Short mmCIF file of C-alpha atoms and ligand atoms in Angstrom, two decimals:
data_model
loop_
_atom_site.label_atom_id
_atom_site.label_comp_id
_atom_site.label_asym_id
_atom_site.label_seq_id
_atom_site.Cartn_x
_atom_site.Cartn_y
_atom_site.Cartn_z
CA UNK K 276 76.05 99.16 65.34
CA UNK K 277 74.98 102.37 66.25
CA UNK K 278 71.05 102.19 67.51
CA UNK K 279 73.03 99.54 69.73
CA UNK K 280 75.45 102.62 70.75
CA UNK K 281 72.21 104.42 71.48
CA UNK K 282 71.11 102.30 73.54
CA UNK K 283 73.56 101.78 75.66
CA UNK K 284 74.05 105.46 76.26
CA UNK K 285 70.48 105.62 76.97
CA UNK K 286 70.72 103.18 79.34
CA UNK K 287 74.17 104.03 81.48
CA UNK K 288 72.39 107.58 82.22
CA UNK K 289 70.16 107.93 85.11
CA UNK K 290 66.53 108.89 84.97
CA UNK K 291 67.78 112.57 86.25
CA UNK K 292 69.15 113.35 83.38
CA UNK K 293 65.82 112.32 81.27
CA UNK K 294 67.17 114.84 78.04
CA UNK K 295 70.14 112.96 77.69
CA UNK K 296 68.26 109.37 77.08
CA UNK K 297 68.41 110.68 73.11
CA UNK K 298 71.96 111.01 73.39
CA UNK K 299 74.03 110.94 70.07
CA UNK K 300 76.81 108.73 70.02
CA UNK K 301 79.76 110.19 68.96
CA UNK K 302 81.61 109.95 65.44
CA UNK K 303 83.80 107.38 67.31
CA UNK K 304 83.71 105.32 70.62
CA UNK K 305 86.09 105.61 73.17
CA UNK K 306 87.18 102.42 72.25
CA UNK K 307 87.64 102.80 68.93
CA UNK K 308 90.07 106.08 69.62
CA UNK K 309 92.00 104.28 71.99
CA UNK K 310 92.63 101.31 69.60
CA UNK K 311 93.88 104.13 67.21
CA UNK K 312 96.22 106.40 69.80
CA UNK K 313 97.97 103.05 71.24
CA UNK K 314 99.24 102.31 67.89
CA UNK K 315 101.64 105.40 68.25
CA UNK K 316 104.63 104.99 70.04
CA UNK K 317 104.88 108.01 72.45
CA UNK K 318 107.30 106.00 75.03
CA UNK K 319 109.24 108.88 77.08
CA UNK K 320 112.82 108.77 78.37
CA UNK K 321 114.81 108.76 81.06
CA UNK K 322 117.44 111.12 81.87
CA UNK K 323 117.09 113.72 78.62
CA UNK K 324 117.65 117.15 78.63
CA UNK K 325 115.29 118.07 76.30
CA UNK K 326 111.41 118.78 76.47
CA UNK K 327 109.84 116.57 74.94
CA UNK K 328 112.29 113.45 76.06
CA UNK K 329 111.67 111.78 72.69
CA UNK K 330 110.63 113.16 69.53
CA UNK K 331 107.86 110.77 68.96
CA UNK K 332 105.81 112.27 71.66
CA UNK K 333 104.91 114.80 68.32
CA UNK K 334 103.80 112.26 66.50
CA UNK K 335 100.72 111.82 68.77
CA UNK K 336 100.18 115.34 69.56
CA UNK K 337 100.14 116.88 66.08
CA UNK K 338 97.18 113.98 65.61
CA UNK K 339 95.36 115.16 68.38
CA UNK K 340 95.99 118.81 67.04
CA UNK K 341 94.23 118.37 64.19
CA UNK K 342 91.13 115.84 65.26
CA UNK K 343 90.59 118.87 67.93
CA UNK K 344 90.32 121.62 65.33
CA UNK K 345 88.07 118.96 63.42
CA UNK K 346 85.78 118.86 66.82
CA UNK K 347 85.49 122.51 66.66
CA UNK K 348 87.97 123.03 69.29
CA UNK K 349 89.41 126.76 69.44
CA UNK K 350 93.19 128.16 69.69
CA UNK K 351 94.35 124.50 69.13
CA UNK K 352 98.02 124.67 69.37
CA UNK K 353 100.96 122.64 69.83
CA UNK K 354 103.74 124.52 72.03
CA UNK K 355 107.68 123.65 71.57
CA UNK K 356 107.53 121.27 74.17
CA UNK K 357 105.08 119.10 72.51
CA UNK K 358 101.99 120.22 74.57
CA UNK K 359 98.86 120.12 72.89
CA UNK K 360 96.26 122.94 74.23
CA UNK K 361 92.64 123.90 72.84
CA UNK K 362 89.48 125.14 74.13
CA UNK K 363 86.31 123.91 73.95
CA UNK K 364 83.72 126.98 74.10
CA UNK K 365 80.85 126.79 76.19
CA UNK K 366 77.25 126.51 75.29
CA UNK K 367 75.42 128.47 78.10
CA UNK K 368 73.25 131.57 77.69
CA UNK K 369 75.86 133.46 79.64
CA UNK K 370 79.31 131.40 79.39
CA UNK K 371 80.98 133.85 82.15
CA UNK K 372 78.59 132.09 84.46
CA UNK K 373 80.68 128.91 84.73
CA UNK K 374 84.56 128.09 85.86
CA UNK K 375 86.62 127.13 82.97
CA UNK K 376 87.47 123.51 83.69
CA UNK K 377 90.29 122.07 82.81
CA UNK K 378 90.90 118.74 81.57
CA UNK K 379 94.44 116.81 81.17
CA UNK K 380 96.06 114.09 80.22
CA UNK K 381 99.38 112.96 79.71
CA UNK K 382 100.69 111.36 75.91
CA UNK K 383 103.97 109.60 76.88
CA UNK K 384 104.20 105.70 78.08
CA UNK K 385 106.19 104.45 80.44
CA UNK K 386 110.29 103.82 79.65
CA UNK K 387 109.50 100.58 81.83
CA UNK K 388 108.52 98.94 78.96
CA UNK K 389 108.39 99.10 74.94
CA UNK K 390 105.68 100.86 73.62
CA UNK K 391 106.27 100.38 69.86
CA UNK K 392 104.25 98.14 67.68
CA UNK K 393 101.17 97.75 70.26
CA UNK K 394 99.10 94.96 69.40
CA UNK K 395 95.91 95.49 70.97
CA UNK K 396 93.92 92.22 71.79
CA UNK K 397 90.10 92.90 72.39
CA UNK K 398 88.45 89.58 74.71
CA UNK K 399 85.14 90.11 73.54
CA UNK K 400 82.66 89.09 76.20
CA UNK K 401 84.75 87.89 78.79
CA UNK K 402 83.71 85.16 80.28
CA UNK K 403 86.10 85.15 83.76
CA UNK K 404 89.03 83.21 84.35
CA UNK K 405 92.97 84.13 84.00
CA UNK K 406 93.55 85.93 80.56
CA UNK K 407 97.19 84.58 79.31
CA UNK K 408 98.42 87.29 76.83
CA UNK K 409 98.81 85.31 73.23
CA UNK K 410 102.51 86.27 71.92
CA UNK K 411 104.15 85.66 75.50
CA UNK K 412 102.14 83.09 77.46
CA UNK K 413 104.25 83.88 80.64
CA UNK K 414 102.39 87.20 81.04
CA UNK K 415 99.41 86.51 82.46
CA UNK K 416 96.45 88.48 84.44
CA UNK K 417 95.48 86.30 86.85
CA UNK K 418 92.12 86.99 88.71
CA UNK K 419 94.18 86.44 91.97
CA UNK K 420 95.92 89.15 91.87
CA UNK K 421 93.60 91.16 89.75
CA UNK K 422 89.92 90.58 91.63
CA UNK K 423 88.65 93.25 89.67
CA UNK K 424 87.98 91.22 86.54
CA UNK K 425 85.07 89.63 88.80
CA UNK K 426 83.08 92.15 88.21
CA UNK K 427 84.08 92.33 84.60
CA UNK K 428 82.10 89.56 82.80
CA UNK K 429 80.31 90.44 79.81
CA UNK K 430 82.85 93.21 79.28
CA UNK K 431 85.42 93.58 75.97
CA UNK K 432 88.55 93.41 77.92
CA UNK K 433 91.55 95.07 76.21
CA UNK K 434 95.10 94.04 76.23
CA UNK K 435 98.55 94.23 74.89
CA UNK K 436 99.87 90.91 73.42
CA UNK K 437 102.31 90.39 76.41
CA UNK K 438 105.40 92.03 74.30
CA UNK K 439 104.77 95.43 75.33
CA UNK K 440 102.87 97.71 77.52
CA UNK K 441 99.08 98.67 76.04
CA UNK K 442 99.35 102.27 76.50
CA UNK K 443 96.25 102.33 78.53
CA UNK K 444 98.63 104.77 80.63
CA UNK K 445 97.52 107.61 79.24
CA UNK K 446 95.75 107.34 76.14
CA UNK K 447 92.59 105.61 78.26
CA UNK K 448 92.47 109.42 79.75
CA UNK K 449 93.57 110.96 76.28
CA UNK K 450 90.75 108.84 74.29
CA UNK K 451 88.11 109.58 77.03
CA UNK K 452 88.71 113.45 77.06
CA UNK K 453 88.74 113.23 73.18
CA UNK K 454 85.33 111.07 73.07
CA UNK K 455 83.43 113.37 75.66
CA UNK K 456 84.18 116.64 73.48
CA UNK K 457 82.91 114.37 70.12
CA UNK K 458 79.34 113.68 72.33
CA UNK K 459 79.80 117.48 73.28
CA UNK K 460 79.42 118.71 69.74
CA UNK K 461 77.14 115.77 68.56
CA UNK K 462 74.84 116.73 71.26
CA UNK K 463 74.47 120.65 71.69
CA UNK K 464 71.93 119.86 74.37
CA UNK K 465 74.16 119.42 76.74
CA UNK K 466 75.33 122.07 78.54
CA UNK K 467 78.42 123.43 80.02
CA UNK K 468 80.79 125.96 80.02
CA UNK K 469 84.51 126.32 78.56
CA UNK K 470 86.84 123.54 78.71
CA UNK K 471 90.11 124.02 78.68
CA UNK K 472 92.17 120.64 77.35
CA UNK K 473 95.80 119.64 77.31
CA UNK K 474 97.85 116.73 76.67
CA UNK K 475 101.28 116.95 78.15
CA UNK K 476 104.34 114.82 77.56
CA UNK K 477 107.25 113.17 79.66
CA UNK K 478 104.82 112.69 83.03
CA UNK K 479 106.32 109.49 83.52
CA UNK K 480 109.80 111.12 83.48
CA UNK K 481 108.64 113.88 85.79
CA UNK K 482 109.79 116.97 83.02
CA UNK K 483 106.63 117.82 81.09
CA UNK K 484 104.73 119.45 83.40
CA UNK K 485 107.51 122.17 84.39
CA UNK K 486 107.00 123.47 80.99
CA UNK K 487 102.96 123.90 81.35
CA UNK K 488 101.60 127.36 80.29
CA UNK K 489 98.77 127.71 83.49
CA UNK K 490 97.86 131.01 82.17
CA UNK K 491 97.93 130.31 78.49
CA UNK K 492 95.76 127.24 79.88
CA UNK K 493 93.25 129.50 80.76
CA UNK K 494 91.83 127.00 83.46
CA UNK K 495 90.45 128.12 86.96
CA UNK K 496 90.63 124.85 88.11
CA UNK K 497 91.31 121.39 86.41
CA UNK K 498 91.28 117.61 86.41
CA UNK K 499 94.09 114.83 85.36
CA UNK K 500 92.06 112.16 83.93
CA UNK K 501 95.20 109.65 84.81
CA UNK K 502 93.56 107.64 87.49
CA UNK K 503 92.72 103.47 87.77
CA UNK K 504 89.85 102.25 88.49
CA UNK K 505 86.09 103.35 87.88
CA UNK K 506 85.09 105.41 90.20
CA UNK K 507 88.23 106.55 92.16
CA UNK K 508 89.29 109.86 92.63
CA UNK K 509 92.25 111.25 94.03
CA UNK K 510 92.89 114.72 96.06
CA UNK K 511 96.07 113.49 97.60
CA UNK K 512 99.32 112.58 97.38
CA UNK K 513 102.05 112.26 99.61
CA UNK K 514 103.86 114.94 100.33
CA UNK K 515 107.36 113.92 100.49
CA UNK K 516 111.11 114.51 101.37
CA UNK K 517 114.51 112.99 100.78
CA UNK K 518 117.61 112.60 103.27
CA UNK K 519 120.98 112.07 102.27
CA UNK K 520 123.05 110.80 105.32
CA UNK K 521 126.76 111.15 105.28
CA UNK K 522 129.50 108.83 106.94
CA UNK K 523 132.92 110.12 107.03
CA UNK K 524 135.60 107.90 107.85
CA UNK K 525 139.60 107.65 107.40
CA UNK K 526 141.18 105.61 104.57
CA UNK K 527 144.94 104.74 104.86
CA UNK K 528 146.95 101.52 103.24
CA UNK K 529 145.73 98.39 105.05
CA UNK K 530 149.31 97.55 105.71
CA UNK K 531 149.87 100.32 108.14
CA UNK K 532 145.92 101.01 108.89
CA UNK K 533 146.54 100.02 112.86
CA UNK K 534 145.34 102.57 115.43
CA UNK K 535 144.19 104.75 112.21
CA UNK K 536 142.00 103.65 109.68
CA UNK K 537 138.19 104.88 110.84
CA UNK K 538 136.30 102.74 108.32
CA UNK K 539 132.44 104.59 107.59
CA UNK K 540 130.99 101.51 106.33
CA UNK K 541 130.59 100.04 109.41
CA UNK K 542 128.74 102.94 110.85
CA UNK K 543 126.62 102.95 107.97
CA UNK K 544 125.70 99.32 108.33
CA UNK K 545 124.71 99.79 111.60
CA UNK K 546 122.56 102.90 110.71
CA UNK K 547 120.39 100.95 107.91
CA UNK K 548 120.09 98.29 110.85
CA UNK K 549 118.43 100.96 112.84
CA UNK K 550 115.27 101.14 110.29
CA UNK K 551 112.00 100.13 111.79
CA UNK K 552 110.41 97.28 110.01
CA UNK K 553 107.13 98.71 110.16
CA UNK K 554 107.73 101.96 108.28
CA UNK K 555 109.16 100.32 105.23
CA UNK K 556 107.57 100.14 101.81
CA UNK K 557 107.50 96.40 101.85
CA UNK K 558 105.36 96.54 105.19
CA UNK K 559 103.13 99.51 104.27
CA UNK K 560 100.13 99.82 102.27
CA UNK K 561 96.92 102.72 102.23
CA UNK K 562 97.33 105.74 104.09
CA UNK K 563 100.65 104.48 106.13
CA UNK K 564 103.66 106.51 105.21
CA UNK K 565 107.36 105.34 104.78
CA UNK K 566 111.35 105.22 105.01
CA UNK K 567 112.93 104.12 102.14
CA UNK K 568 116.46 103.52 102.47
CA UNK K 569 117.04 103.48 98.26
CA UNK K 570 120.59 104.14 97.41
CA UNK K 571 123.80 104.52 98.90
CA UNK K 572 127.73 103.93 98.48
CA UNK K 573 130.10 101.90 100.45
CA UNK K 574 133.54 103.29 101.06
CA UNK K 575 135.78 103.34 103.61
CA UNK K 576 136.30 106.85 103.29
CA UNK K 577 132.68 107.91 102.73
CA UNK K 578 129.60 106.39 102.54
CA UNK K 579 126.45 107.78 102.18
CA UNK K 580 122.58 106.10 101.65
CA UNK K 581 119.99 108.57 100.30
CA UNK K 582 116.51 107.99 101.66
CA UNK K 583 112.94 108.75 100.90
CA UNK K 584 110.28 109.72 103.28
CA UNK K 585 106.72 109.67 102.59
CA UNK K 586 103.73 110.42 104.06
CA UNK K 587 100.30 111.55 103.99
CA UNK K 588 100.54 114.22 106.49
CA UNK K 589 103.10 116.95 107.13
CA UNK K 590 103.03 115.95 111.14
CA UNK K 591 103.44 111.87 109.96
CA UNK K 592 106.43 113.04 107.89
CA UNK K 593 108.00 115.05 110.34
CA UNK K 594 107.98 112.80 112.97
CA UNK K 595 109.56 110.39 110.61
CA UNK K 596 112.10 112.90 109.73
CA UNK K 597 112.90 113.09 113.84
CA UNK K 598 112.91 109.23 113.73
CA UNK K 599 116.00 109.34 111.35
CA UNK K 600 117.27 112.10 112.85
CA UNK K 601 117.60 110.05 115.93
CA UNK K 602 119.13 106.93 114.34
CA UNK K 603 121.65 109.59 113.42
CA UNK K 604 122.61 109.88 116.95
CA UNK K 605 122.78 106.24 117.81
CA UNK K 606 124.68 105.68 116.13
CA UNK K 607 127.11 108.44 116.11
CA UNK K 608 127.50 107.34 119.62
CA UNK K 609 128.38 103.91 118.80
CA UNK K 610 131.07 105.00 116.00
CA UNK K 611 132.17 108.34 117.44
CA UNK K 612 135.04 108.55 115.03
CA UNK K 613 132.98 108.57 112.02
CA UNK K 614 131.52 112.49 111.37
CA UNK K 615 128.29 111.55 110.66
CA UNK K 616 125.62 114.19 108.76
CA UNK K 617 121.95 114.15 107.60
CA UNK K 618 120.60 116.78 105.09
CA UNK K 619 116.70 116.69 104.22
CA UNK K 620 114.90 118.06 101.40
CA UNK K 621 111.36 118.64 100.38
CA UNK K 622 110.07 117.13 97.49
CA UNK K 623 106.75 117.54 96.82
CA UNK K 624 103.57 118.42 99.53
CA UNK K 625 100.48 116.71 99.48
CA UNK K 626 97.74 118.43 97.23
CA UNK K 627 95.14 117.92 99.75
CA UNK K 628 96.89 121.21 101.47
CA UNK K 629 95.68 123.05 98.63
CA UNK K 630 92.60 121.11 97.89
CA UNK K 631 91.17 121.16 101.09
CA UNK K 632 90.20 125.01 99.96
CA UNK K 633 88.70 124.09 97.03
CA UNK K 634 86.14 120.70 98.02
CA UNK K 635 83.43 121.06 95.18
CA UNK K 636 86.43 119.70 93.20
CA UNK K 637 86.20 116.66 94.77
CA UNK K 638 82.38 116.59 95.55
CA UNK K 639 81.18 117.36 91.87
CA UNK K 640 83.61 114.76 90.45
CA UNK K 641 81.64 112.24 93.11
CA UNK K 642 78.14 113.39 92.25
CA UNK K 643 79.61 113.09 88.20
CA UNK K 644 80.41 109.20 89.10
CA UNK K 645 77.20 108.70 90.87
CA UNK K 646 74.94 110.08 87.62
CA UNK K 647 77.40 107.67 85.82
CA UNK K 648 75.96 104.99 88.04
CA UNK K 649 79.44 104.29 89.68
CA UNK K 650 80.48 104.17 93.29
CA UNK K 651 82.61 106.93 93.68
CA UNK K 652 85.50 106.29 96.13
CA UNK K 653 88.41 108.89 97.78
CA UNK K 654 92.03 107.43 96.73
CA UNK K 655 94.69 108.54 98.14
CA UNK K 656 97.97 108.09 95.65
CA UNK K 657 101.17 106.70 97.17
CA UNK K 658 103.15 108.86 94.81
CA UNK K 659 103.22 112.40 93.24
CA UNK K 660 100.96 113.66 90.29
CA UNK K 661 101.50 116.20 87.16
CA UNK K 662 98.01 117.65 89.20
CA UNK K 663 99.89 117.90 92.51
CA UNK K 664 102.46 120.10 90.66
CA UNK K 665 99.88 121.98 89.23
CA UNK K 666 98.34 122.05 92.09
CA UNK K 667 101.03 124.24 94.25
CA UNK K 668 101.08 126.52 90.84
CA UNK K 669 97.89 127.89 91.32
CA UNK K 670 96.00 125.43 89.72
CA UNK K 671 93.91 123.13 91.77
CA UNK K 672 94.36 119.92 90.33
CA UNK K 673 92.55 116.25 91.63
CA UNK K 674 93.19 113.25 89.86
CA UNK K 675 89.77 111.07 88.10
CA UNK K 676 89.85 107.62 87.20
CA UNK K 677 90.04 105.90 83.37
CA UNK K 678 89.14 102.30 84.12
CA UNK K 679 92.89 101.17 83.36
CA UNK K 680 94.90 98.59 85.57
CA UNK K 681 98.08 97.61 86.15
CA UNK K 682 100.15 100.81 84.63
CA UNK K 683 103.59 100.49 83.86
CA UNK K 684 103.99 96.67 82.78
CA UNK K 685 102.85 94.25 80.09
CA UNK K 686 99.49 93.61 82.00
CA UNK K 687 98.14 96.41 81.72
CA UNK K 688 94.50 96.36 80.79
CA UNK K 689 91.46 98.21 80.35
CA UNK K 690 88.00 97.41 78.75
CA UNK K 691 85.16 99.01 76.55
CA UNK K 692 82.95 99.68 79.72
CA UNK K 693 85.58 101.54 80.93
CA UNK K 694 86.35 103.87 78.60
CA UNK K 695 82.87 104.51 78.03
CA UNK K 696 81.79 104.69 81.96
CA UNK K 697 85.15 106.98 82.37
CA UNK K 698 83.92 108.94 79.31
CA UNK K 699 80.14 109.95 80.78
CA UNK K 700 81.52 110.53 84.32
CA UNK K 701 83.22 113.20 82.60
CA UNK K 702 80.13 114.63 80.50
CA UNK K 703 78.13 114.45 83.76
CA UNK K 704 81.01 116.66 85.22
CA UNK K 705 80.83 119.70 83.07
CA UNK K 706 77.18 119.94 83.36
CA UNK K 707 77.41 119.89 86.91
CA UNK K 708 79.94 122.68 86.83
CA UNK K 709 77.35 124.44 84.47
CA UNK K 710 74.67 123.51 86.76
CA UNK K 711 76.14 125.05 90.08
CA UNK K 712 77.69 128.15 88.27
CA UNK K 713 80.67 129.58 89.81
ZN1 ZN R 1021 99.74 108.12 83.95
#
């Protein structure tokens, strides 16, 4: 089993990197650590006030405490919010030469769906066709709407049992990180500087990351290794805003309403009428932005609807801002009675305002795929990152793929080739940092 490792280590590394064709494998493949972390249930929760959401998430990171001190990882600790941090210490002549790169990935699962009791299928050698998950033969990953799997025959394919989610979301990135600092210390030939690691909780709940040390960190600049497919990288997000609009009306008994009753709900059904079709989530995909009418109440009294506004670019999302801005006054002129209101508030900003200052973050991750032998490709994410966060706190923060699909839900998959394809792009990326100094 292992001279085949060997060999197809040897082989996935390009001719350019000639010293690494004697590659080590490491104490355990990616695949095997990934079959191990899914077992643990680390789902997150909604709606908590505590960091982390759910106990559990401890569970997982006092593991990866400990196999980090055995990898000869320094100031391994676990902080009282359940975040794991170490350091990997460099290798170079002069270690003060290099950035300290940071590496992160997040333990918790989705609260979209059970994470307990994974049952990990491996489809050895797939050989193409829809996969129908075994314990629930409704769930089933059609190569319709997953094209992908074309290019995946040959591969070990791994999915949940169509009870639960896999977990691929995050423990793909957490078993990846985990597997390139094993092949680190196997293989001192391989050089790079200090790597700073972390494994947050709660990202799916959007409260982990608000308790991240940056400084304890100790990162100049770092990567979430939370992404999809091979090869895509992400350096943007949408920066984003919400509206609330207000309808005030006049309530009285319906028995004596006449001449005084100034229902809202009216005006507030004509104002959703107002949306354009084409800016709606449902008619968008790629770099277009959106309005998203999501939740509201209907009173006579008051009514409100709360709406989201994405967008790539600040200009795109202010001129979406004016749009509702004007559907405001439409319709305030059609229900003059009603006191109608709109109140806007930023959410998040696009990374790429910050990124856009820092490009070798984007270019050596590309040149890392490429030695990998992938085709590196610029995503953009239609949502908000832990790395965005970081991002606007002083850490620049792009996203990198981990060869996982279908996040969230009971299809999630991901497969042997990539974990390990994930796991070299990353080795290939701390010797480029090492390589190009600071
Ligand atoms: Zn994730």
């Amino acid at each position: 089993m292992k001279a085949i490792i060997v060999l197809a280590l040897a082989l996935t590394f390009t001719p350019a990197a000639s010293a690494q064709n004697q590659l080590k494998p490491p104490t355990e493949t990616a695949m095997e650590r990934f079959l191990r972390y899914v077992k643990i249930d680390t789902q997150s929760a909604e709606d908590q006030t505590t960091v982390p959401s759910t106990k559990k998430q401890f569970d997982l990171a006092r593991l990866l405490e400990k196999e980090l001190k055995e990898l000869g990882a320094e100031n391994v600790r676990v902080s009282e919010y359940s975040i794991v941090y170490a350091m990997v210490p460099g290798n170079l002549a002069d270690n003060s030469k290099a950035p300290v790169i940071g590496l992160i990935a997040h333990m918790d699962t989705s609260p979209a769906v059970s994470g307990a009791n994974v049952n990990a299928i491996i489809h050895k050698n797939y050989r193409g066709g829809d996969i129908i998950l075994p314990n629930d033969k409704t769930q089933v990953i059609s190569v319709a709407k997953n094209p992908i799997l074309k290019e995946m025959i040959g591969d070990d394919i791994i999915t949940a049992d169509g009870t639960t989610l896999l977990g691929s979301d995050d423990k793909s990135g957490i078993a990846e990180i985990m597997t390139m600092i094993d092949t680190l210390r196997q293989n001192p030939q391989i050089k790079h500087g200090p790597l700073a690691i972390a494994f947050t909780p709660d990202e799916e709940v959007g409260g982990g990351i608000e308790k991240f040390d940056i400084k304890g960190f100790g990162a100049q600049f770092a990567y979430t290794v939370d992404g999809e497919e091979l090869g895509e990288i992400s350096n943007e997000t949408w920066s984003a805003r919400t509206a609330t609009v207000t309808f005030k009306g006049k309530s009285t008994h319906p028995g004596t309403a006449k001449g005084i009753m100034v229902n809202a709900m009216y005006a507030l059904a004509d104002y959703l009428a107002r949306f354009p079709q084409n800016m709606l989530p449902e008619t968008t995909a790629g770099r277009v932005g959106f309005v998203h009418p999501y939740t509201g109440v209907a009173d006579v009294e008051e009514s409100n609807v709360k709406v989201l506004l994405r967008d790539f670019d600040l200009s795109g999302l202010d001129a979406k801002e004016k749009t509702l801005r004007q559907m405001v006054r439409l319709t305030q002129r059609r229900f003059p009675k009603v006191k109608i209101s709109i109140e806007v508030k930023e959410n998040y900003k696009n990374m790429k305002e910050v990124l856009k200052n820092y490009p070798q973050l984007t270019e050596n991750a590309m040149e890392a795929a490429r030695r990998a032998g992938l085709t590196p490709k610029i995503k953009p994410i239609r949502g908000g990152t832990d790395g965005s966060r970081l991002t606007f706190q002083g850490l620049p923060c792009p996203n990198l793929f981990t060869g996982g699909q279908n996040f969230h839900g009971k299809l999630e998959f991901n497969s042997r080739r990539g974990l390990e394809k994930s796991t070299e792009t990353l080795l290939h990326l701390v010797q480029i940092f090492a390589e190009k100094g600071k």
